[in-house]
Amino acid sequence: MDMHTFFDTSAVVPLLLEEPHSNAARIVWAEAGRDGFAWRWLKVETEAALTRRRAGAKVWQAWERLEFELNWIELPDRELEAVCRFNRSLGLRAADAAHLFVAERLSRAFDPLMLATFDQDMSAGAMELGLKLAV
């Protein structure tokens, strides 16, 4: 059975570029199967990371496959005030707050929903909210 898993950028980039968390990220990705979710902004962050690190054609092709396999979640503009309020107690960086906001909302539909992140601040915020961590 696939595990519903929400990925933030810190858990996706190691799938594409060799990083200290690459092995753990691959395990989480495999466990998620077809039930991997991400907020649409992850595309911008991932492509920025690949561009800055001068990724080759094979990495970009791997990203295209991975991008196709993710279930993308939109964050409508009307939710921006809610994200701001949500983050007041957490104090995360802007994009991290939005990733976690989307994950928390998605966890209401999928129980359990695992959060795949290697970001310490986001992990701490997730634990504070009672979200389950995949790593």
Coordinates of C-alpha atoms in Angstrom, one line a residue:
M1 CA 0.0 0.0 0.0
D2 CA 1.3 3.4 -0.9
M3 CA 1.8 6.0 1.8
H4 CA 0.3 9.4 1.3
T5 CA 3.4 11.7 1.6
F6 CA 3.7 15.4 1.2
F7 CA 7.2 16.4 -0.2
D8 CA 8.9 19.7 0.4
T9 CA 11.8 20.8 -1.7
S10 CA 14.4 19.6 0.8
A11 CA 13.1 16.0 0.2
V12 CA 12.9 16.3 -3.7
V13 CA 16.3 17.8 -4.6
P14 CA 18.1 14.9 -3.0
L15 CA 16.2 12.6 -5.4
L16 CA 17.9 14.4 -8.3
L17 CA 21.3 15.5 -7.0
E18 CA 23.5 13.5 -4.7
E19 CA 23.2 14.9 -1.2
P20 CA 23.6 13.6 2.3
H21 CA 19.9 12.7 2.5
S22 CA 19.6 11.1 -1.0
N23 CA 19.3 7.6 0.2
A24 CA 16.6 8.4 2.8
A25 CA 14.8 10.5 0.2
R26 CA 14.8 7.6 -2.3
I27 CA 13.3 5.3 0.4
V28 CA 10.5 7.8 1.2
W29 CA 9.8 8.3 -2.5
A30 CA 9.5 4.6 -3.1
E31 CA 7.2 4.2 -0.1
A32 CA 5.0 7.0 -1.4
G33 CA 4.4 5.3 -4.7
R34 CA 1.7 7.2 -6.6
D35 CA 0.6 9.0 -3.4
G36 CA 3.3 11.7 -3.4
F37 CA 2.0 15.3 -3.1
A38 CA 3.6 18.7 -3.3
W39 CA 2.6 22.4 -3.4
R40 CA 3.1 23.8 -6.9
W41 CA 5.8 26.3 -5.7
L42 CA 8.1 23.3 -5.2
K43 CA 8.6 23.4 -9.0
V44 CA 10.1 26.9 -8.8
E45 CA 12.4 25.9 -5.9
T46 CA 13.5 22.7 -7.5
E47 CA 14.3 24.2 -10.8
A48 CA 16.2 27.0 -9.2
A49 CA 18.3 24.5 -7.3
L50 CA 19.0 22.5 -10.5
T51 CA 19.9 25.7 -12.4
R52 CA 22.2 27.0 -9.6
R53 CA 24.0 23.7 -9.4
R54 CA 24.3 23.4 -13.2
A55 CA 22.5 20.1 -13.4
G56 CA 23.0 18.1 -16.6
A57 CA 20.5 16.8 -19.1
K58 CA 20.0 13.5 -17.3
V59 CA 19.0 15.3 -14.1
W60 CA 16.6 17.5 -15.9
Q61 CA 15.0 14.4 -17.5
A62 CA 14.7 12.8 -14.1
W63 CA 13.1 15.9 -12.8
E64 CA 10.5 15.8 -15.7
R65 CA 9.6 12.3 -14.7
L66 CA 9.4 13.0 -11.1
E67 CA 7.3 16.2 -11.7
F68 CA 4.9 14.1 -13.7
E69 CA 4.5 11.6 -10.9
L70 CA 3.7 14.1 -8.2
N71 CA 0.2 15.1 -7.3
W72 CA 0.3 18.9 -7.4
I73 CA -1.6 21.0 -4.8
E74 CA -2.5 24.6 -5.6
L75 CA -2.5 27.4 -3.0
P76 CA -5.1 30.0 -4.1
D77 CA -4.3 33.7 -3.5
R78 CA -7.4 33.9 -1.2
E79 CA -5.4 31.6 1.3
L80 CA -2.5 34.0 1.7
E81 CA -3.9 35.7 4.8
A82 CA -4.5 32.3 6.3
V83 CA -0.9 31.3 5.6
C84 CA 0.3 34.5 7.4
R85 CA -1.8 33.7 10.4
F86 CA -0.7 30.1 10.4
N87 CA 2.9 31.1 10.5
R88 CA 2.7 33.6 13.3
S89 CA 3.3 30.9 15.9
L90 CA 5.8 28.9 13.8
G91 CA 8.1 31.6 12.5
L92 CA 9.1 29.8 9.4
R93 CA 10.6 31.2 6.2
A94 CA 7.8 32.2 3.8
A95 CA 7.9 29.3 1.4
D96 CA 8.4 26.8 4.2
A97 CA 5.3 28.2 6.0
A98 CA 3.3 27.8 2.8
H99 CA 4.5 24.2 2.2
L100 CA 3.6 23.3 5.8
F101 CA 0.2 25.1 5.6
V102 CA -0.6 23.0 2.5
A103 CA 0.6 19.8 4.2
E104 CA -1.5 20.5 7.3
R105 CA -4.6 21.1 5.2
L106 CA -4.0 18.0 3.1
S107 CA -3.6 15.9 6.3
R108 CA -7.2 16.6 7.0
A109 CA -8.1 14.6 3.9
F110 CA -5.5 11.9 4.1
D111 CA -4.9 10.3 7.5
P112 CA -2.2 9.5 7.9
L113 CA -0.3 11.9 5.8
M114 CA 3.5 11.8 6.1
L115 CA 5.6 14.9 5.7
A116 CA 8.9 14.4 3.8
T117 CA 11.3 17.2 4.7
F118 CA 15.0 17.4 5.8
D119 CA 14.5 21.0 6.9
Q120 CA 14.9 21.2 10.7
D121 CA 12.7 24.2 11.2
M122 CA 9.9 22.7 9.1
S123 CA 10.2 19.4 11.0
A124 CA 9.9 21.2 14.3
G125 CA 6.8 23.1 13.0
A126 CA 5.3 19.8 11.8
M127 CA 5.8 18.1 15.1
E128 CA 4.3 21.1 16.9
L129 CA 1.2 20.7 14.6
G130 CA 1.0 16.9 15.2
L131 CA 2.0 16.0 11.7
K132 CA 3.8 12.7 11.1
L133 CA 7.3 12.9 9.6
A134 CA 8.4 10.5 7.0
V135 CA 12.1 10.8 7.9

